[in-house]
Coordinates of C-alpha atoms in Angstrom, one line a residue:
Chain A
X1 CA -36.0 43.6 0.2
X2 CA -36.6 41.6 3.3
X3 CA -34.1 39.2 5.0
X4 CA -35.1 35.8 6.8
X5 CA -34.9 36.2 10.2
X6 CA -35.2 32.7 10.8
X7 CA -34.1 29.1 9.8
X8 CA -34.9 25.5 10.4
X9 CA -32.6 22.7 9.2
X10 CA -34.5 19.6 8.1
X11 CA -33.6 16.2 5.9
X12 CA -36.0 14.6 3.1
X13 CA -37.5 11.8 4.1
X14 CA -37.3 8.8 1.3
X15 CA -41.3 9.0 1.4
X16 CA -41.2 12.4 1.1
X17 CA -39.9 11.5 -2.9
X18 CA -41.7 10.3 -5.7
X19 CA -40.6 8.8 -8.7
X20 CA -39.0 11.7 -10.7
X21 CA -36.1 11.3 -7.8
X22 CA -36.9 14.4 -6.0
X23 CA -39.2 16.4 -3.1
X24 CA -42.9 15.8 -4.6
X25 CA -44.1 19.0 -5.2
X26 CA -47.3 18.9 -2.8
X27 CA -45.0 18.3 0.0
X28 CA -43.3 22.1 -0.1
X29 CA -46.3 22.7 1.5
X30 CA -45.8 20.7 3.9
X31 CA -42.1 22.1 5.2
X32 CA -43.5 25.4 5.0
X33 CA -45.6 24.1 7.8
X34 CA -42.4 22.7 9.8
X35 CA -41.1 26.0 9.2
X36 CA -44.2 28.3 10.4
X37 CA -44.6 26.1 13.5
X38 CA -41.2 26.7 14.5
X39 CA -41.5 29.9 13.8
X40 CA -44.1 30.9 15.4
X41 CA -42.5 29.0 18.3
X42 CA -39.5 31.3 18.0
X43 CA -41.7 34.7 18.0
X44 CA -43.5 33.6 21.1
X45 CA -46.5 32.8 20.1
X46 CA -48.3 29.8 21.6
X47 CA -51.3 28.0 19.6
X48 CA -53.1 26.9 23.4
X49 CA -52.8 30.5 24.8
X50 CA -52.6 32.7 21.8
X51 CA -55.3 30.8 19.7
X52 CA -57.5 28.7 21.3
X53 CA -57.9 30.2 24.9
X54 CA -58.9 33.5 22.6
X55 CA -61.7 31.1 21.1
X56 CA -59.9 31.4 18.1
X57 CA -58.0 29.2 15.3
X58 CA -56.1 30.1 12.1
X59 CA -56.4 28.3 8.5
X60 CA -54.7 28.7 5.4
X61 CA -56.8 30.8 3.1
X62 CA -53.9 30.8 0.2
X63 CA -50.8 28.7 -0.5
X64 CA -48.2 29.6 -3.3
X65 CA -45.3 28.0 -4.4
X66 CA -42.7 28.9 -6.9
X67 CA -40.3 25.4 -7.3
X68 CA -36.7 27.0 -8.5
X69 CA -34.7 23.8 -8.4
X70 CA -35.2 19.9 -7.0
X71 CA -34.2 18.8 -3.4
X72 CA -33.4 14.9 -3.2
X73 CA -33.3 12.3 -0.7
X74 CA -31.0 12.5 2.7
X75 CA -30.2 16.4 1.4
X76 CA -30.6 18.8 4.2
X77 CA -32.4 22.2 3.8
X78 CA -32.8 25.4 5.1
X79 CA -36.7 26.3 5.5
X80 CA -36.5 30.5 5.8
X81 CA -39.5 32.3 7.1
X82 CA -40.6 35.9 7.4
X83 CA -43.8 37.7 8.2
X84 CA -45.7 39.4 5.0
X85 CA -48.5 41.4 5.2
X86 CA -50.5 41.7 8.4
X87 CA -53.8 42.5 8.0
X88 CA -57.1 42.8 10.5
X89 CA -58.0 38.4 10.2
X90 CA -55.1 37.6 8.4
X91 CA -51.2 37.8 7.6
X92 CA -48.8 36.3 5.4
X93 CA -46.1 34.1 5.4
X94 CA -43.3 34.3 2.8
X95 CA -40.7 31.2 2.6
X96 CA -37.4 30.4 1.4
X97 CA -36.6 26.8 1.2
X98 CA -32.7 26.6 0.3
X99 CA -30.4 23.7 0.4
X100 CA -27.9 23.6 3.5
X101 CA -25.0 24.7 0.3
X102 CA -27.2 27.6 -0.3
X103 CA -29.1 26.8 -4.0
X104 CA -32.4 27.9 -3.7
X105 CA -34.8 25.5 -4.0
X106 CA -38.3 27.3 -4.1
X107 CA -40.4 30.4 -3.0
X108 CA -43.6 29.6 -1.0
X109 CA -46.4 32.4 0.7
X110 CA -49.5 31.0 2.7
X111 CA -51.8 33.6 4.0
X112 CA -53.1 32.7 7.5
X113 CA -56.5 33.5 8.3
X114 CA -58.1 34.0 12.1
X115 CA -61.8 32.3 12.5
X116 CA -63.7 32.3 15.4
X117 CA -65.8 29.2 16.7
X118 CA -67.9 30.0 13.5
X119 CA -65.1 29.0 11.2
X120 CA -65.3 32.3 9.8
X121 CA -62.6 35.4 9.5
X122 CA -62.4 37.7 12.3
X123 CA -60.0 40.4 13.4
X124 CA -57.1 38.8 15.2
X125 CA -56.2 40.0 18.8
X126 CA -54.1 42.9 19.4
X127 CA -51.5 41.2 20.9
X128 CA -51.1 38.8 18.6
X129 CA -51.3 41.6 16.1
X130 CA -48.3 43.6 17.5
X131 CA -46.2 40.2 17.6
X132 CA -46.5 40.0 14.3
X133 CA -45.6 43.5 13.1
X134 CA -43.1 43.5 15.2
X135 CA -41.7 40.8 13.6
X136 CA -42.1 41.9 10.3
X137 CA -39.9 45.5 11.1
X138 CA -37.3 43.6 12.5
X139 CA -37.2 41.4 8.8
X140 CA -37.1 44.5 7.6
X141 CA -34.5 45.7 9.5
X142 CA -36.5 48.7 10.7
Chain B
X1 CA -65.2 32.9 -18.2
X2 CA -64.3 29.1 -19.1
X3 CA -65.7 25.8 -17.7
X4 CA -64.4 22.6 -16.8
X5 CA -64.7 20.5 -19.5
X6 CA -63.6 17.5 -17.0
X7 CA -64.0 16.0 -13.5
X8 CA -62.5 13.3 -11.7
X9 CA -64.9 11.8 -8.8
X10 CA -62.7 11.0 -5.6
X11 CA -63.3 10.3 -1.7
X12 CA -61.5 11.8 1.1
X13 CA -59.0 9.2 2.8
X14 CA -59.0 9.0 6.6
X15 CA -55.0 9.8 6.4
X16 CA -55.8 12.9 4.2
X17 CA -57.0 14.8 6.7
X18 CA -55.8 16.6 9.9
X19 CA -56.0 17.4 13.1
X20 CA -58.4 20.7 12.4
X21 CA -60.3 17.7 10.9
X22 CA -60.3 18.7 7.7
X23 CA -58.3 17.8 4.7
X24 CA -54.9 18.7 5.4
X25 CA -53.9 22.4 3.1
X26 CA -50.7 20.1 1.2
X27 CA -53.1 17.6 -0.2
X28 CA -55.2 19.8 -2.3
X29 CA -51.8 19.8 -4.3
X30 CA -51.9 16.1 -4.3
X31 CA -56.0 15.9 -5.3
X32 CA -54.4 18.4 -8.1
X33 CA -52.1 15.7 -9.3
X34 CA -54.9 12.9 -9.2
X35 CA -57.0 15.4 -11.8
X36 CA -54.1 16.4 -13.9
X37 CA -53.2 13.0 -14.9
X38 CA -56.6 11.5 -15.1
X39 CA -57.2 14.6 -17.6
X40 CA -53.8 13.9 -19.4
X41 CA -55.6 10.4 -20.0
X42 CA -58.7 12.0 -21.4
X43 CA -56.9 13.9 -23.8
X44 CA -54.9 11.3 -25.1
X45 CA -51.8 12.6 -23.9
X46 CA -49.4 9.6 -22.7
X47 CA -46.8 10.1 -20.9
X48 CA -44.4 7.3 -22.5
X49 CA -45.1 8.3 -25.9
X50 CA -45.3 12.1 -25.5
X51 CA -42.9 12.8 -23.2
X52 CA -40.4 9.8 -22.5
X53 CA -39.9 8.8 -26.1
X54 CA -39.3 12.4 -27.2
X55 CA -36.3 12.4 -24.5
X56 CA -38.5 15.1 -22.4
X57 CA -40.5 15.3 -19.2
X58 CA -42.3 17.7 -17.4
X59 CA -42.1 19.4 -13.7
X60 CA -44.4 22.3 -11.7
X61 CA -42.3 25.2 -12.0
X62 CA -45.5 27.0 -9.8
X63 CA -48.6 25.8 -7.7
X64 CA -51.5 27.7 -6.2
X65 CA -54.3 27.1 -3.9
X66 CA -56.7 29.2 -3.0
X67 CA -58.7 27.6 0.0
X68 CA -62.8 27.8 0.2
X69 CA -64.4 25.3 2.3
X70 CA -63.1 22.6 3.5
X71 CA -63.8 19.0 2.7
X72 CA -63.7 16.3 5.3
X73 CA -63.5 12.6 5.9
X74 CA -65.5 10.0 3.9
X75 CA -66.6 13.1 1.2
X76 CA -66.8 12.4 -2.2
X77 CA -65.9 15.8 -4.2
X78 CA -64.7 16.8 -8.0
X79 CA -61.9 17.4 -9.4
X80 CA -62.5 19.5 -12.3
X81 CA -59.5 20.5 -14.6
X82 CA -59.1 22.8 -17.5
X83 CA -56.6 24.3 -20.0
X84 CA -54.8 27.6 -18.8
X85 CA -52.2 29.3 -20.5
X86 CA -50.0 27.5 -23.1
X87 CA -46.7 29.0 -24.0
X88 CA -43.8 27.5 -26.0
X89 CA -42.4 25.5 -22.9
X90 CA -44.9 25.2 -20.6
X91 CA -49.0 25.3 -19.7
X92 CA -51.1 25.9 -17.5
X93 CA -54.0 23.8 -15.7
X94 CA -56.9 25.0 -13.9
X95 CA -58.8 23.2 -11.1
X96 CA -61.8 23.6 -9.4
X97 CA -62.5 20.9 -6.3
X98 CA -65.9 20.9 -5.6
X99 CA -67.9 18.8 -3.3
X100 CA -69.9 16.2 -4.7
X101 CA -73.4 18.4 -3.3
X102 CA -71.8 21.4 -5.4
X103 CA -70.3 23.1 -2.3
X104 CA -67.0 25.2 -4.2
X105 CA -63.9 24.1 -1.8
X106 CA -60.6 25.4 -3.8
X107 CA -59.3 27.0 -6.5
X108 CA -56.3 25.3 -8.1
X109 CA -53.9 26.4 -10.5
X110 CA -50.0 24.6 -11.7
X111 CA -48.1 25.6 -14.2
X112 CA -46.2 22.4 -16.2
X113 CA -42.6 23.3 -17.3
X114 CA -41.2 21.0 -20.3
X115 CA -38.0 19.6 -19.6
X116 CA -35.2 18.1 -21.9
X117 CA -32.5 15.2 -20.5
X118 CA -30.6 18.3 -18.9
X119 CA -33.5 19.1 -17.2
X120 CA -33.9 22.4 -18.3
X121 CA -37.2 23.8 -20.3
X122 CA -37.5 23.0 -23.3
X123 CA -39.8 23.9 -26.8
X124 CA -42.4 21.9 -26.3
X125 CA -43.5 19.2 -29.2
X126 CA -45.8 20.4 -31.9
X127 CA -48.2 17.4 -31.4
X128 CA -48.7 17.9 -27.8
X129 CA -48.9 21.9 -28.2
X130 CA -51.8 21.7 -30.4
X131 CA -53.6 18.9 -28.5
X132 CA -53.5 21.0 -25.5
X133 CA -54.5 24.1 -27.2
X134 CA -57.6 22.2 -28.7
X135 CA -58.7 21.3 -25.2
X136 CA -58.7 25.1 -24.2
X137 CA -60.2 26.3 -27.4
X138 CA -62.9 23.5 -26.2
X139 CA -63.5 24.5 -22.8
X140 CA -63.7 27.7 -24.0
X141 CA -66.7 27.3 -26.1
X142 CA -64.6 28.6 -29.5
Chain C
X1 CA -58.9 -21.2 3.2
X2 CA -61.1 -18.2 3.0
X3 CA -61.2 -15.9 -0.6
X4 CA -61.7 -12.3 -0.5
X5 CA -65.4 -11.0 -1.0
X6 CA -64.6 -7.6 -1.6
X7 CA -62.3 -5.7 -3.7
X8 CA -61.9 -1.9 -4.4
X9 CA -59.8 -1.0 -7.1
X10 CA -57.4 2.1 -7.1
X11 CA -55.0 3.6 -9.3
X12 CA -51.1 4.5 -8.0
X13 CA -50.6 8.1 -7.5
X14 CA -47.1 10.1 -8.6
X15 CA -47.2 11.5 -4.7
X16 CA -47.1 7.8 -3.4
X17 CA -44.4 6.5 -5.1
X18 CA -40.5 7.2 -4.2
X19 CA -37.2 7.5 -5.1
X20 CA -37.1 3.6 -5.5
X21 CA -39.3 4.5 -8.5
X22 CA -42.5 2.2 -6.4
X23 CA -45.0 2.9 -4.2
X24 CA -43.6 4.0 -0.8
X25 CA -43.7 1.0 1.9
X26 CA -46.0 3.3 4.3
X27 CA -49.1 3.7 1.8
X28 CA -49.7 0.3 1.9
X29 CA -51.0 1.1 5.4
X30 CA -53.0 3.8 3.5
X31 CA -54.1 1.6 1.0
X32 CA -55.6 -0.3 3.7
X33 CA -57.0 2.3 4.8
X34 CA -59.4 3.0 2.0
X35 CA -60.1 -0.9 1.8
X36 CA -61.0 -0.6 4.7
X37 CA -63.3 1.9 4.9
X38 CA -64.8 0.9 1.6
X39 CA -65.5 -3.0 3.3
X40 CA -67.2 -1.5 6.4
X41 CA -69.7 0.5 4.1
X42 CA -70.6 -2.5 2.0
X43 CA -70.8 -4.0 5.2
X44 CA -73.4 -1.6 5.7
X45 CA -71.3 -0.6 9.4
X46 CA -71.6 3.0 9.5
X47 CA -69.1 5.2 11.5
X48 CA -72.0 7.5 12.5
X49 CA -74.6 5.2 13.5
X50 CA -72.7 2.0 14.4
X51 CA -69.8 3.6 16.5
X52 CA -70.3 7.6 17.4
X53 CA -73.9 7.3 18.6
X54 CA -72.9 4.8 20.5
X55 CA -70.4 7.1 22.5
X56 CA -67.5 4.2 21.1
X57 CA -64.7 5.1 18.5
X58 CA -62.4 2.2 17.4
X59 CA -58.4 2.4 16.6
X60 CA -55.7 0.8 14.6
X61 CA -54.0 -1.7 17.2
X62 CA -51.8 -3.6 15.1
X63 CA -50.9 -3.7 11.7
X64 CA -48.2 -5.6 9.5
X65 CA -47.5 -5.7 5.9
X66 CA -45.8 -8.8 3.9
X67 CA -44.3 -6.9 0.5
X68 CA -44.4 -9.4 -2.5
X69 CA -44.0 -6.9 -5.9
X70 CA -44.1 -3.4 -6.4
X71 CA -46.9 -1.1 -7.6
X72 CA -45.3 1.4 -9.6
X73 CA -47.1 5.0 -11.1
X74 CA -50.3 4.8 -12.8
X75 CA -51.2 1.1 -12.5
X76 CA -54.5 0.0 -10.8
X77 CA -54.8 -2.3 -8.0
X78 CA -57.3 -3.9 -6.6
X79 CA -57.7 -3.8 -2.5
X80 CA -59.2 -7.2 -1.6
X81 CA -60.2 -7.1 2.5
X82 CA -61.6 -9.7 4.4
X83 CA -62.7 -10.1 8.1
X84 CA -59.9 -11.9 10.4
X85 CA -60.5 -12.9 14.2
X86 CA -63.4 -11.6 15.6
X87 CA -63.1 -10.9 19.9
X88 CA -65.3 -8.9 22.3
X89 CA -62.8 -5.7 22.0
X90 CA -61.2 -6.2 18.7
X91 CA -61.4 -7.5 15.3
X92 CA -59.3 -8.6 11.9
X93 CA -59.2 -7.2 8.7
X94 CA -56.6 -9.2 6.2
X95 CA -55.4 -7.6 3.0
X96 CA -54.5 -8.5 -0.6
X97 CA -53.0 -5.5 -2.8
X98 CA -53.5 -7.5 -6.1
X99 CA -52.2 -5.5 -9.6
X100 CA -55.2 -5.3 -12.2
X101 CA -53.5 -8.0 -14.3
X102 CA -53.3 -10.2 -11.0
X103 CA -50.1 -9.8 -9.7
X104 CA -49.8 -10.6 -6.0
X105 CA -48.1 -6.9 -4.3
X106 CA -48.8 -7.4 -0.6
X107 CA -50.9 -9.3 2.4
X108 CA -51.7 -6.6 4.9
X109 CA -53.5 -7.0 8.2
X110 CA -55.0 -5.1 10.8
X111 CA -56.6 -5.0 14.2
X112 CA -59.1 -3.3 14.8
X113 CA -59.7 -1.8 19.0
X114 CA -63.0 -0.9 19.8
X115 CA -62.5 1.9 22.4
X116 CA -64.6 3.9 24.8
X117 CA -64.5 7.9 25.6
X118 CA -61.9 7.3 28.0
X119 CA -60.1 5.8 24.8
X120 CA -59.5 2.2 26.5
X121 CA -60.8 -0.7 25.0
X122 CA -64.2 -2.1 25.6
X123 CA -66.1 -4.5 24.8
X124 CA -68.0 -3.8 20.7
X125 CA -72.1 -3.7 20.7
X126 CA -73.5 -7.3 19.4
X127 CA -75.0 -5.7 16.4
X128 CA -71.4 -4.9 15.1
X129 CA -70.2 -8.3 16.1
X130 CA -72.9 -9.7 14.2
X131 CA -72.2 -8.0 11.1
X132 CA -68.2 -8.6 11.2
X133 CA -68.8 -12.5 12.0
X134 CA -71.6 -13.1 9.3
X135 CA -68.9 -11.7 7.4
X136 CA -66.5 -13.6 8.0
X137 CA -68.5 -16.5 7.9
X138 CA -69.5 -15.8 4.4
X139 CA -65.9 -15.0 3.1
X140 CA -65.1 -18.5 4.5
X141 CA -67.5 -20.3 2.5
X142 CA -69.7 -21.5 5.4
Chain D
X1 CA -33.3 -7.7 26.7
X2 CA -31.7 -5.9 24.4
X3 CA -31.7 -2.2 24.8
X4 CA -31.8 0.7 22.3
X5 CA -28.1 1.8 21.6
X6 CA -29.4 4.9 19.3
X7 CA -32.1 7.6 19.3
X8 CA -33.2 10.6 17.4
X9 CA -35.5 13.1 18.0
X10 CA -38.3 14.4 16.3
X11 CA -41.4 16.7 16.3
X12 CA -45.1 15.8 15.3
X13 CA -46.0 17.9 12.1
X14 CA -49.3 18.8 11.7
X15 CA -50.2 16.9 8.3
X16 CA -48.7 13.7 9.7
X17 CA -51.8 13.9 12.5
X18 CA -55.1 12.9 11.2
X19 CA -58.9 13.6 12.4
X20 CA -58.9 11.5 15.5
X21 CA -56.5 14.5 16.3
X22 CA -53.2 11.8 16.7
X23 CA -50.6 10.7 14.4
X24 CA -51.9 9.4 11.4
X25 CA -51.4 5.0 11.9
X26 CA -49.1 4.6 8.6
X27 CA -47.0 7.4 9.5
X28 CA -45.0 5.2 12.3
X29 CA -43.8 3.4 9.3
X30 CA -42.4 7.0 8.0
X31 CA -41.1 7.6 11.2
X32 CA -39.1 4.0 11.4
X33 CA -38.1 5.1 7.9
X34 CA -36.4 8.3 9.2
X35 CA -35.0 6.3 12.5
X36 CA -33.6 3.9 10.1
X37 CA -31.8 6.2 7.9
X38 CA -30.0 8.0 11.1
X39 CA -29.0 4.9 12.5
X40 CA -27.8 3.7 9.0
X41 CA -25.3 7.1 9.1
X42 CA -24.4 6.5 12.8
X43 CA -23.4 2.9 11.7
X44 CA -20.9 4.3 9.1
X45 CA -23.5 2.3 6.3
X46 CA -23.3 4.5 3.4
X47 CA -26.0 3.8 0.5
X48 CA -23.9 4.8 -1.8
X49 CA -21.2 3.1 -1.4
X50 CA -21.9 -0.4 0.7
X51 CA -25.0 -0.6 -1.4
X52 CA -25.2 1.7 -5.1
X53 CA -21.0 0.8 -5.3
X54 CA -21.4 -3.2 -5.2
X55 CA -24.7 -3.0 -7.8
X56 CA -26.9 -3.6 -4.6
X57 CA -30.0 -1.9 -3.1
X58 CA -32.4 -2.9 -0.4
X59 CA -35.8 -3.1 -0.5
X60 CA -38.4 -3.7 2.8
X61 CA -39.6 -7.2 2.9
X62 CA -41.9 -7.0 5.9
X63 CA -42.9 -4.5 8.4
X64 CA -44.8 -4.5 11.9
X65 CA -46.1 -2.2 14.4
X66 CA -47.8 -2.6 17.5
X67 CA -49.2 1.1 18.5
X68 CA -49.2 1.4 22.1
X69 CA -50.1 5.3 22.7
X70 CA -50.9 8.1 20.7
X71 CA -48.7 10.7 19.5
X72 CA -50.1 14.4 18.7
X73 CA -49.4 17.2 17.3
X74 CA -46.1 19.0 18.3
X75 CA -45.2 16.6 20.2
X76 CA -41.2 15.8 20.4
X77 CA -40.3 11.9 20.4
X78 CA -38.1 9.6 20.4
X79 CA -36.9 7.5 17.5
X80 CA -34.9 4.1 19.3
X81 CA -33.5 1.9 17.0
X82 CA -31.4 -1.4 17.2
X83 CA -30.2 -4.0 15.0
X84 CA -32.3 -7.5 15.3
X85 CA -31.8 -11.0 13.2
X86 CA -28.9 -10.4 10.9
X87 CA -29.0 -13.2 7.7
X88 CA -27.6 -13.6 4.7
X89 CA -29.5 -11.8 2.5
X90 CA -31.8 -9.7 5.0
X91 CA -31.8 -7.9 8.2
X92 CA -34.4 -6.8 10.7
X93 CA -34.4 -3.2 12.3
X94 CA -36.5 -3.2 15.8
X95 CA -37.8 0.8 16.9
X96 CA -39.5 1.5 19.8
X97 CA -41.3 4.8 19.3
X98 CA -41.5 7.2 22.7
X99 CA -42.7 10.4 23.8
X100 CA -39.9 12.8 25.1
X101 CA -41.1 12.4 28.5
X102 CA -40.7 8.8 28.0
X103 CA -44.6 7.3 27.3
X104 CA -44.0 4.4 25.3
X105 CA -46.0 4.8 22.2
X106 CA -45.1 1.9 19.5
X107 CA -43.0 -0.7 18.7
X108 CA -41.7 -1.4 15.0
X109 CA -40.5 -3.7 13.2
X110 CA -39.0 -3.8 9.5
X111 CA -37.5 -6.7 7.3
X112 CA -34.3 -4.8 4.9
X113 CA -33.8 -7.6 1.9
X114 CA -30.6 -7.0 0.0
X115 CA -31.5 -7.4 -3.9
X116 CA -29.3 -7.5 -6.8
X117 CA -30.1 -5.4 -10.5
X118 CA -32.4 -7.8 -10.9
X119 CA -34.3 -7.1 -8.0
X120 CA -34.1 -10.1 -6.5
X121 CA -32.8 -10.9 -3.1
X122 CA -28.9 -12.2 -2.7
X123 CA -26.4 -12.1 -0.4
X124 CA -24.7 -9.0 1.9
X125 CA -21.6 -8.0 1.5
X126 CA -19.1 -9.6 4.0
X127 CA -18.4 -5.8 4.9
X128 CA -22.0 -4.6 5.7
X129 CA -23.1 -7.8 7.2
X130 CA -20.1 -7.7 10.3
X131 CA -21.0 -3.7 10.8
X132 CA -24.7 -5.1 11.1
X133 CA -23.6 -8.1 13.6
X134 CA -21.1 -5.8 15.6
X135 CA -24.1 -3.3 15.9
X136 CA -26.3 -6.2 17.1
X137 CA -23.6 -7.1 19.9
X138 CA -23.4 -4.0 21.1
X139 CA -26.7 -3.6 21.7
X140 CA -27.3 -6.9 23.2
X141 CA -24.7 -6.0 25.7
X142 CA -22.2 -8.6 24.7

């Protein structure tokens, strides 16, 4: 099984809570954005030159989350990241969001999908294409 | 296949949305929430009475989102909510949000974990087994 | 002093609230947000028509909130909005967040900055002034 | 003047942007929120125990912003924060909100009230009000 190659420390926000006292659950989605943003930062891969100067954007066609146990206010928190499958217009994302004393907090996968001006899918260039494998071999310690 | 035997009527919020100009890929989770209670409601499931005063609550132990079309500022669109799975501890919900012209935008789908003062699942109460069983049996036709 | 002539009612979210076991301070801002944009449809000012086509856009320049009770989960509140100050470039909108039972939660204003395609303020078309002062001038009694 | 004795640093996520493709105008108040909390730890404040400990908690009676620029996505900025009118049952925290390369883009203001159990206000503790005042000198320079 895979590793994490990669990790960004955050902190919940108090608005980030809701009333049951921990992370509200839509928002797991939202640090497995702070995490894919950094990593794709981290691999190289620029939004401006490796997206939209292609004419190209990328959307979430599938988000997934599997909640293990709560994260509360002022805790800090590991988002892990790895790349799944890579496909011709898409590729995955697989998450690991653990506290900074190592509990495991949740499992999330979002599937990235390339569209062209016509907001639909389209095969993704090779260069960003080989990034992206590459990436995943080294997770996998290949 | 089932239908939705429900559906919530909301509007997209200016602050909902993102950049891409489209309602940000964390909020469907949130326009899940809005659905799932207002459906709670319709059944006659309170949360006071049958959760709170039986000294349980409930969490997501899983979300899913499977992306369509997007929806964008000022739309009105559906929340529609079913019935999924119920086990002994937990159930499942259904959502389909649609856009108020028809247009299909997500697929939805949480799973609602039953949990006792230790926060652990937990059996849950006959009553509010049977009421969520009679909704599926309704939205399936049976 | 002038009432409100418009109210939109809502119903509190589990996502809004926070650890406090309330709404979150910040979504009062949203709130008035979709007070807002409710008030300027009655008003009959349409985004499209009344600001796009006109190659203007308009911003949030200021806003402040005065917090007087919290909303908690699952109550309903009505958004009352009325027109403030009207200038060349800008104009007020003030803010009750009222419980359904009439409980006074929050005044909230806001100023509104008509801005050009070079995003610097400019001076608003009279047909918009128009609307926002008979507005105000009805909301005043006069 | 009084000058800005802390900062923290932060990045624009994309779901706190909106469709005008800038920061979302109720997400400064997140953002003072964050700023708030650092300084708060920086100050040696604990909530736990200079607030939960004495039966205490504070609540926001008030909050202001003035947006001066826009903030988009990715970009890294500057939380400032200082101390501002210290009284006997409240305090004011002042932000200034700027771009890493030093654009001014908001100012902030926010109104902490110290309430009891009962959730009304009453008086600081002796002990939190002189770490608020000798914060206040120091920033005024005095």
């Amino acid at each position: 099984m895979a590793s994490y190659p990669f990790a960004y420390r955050q902190r919940v926000r108090f608005g980030e809570t809701d009333t049951q006292q921990v992370v509200y659950y839509a928002n797991y989605l939202l640090y497995a954005e702070v995490g894919r943003v950094a990593y794709l930062r981290e691999l190289g891969i620029e939004y401006q030159r490796d997206f939209l100067a292609h004419g190209i954007d990328f959307t979430i066609g599938e988000a997934q989350v599997k909640y293990r146990a709560p994260l509360r206010f002022d805790e800090e928190f590991d988002i892990k990241v790895r790349v799944g499958n890579v496909r011709h217009s898409s590729w995955a994302f697989e998450y690991a969001l653990d506290r900074a004393d190592g509990l495991h907090c949740a499992d999330v996968s979002t599937v990235q999908v390339v569209i062209g001006a016509d907001k639909r899918a389209q095969r993704m260039p090779d260069g960003l294409k080989l990034k992206l494998e590459r990436a995943k071999g080294a997770s996998n310690g290949s």
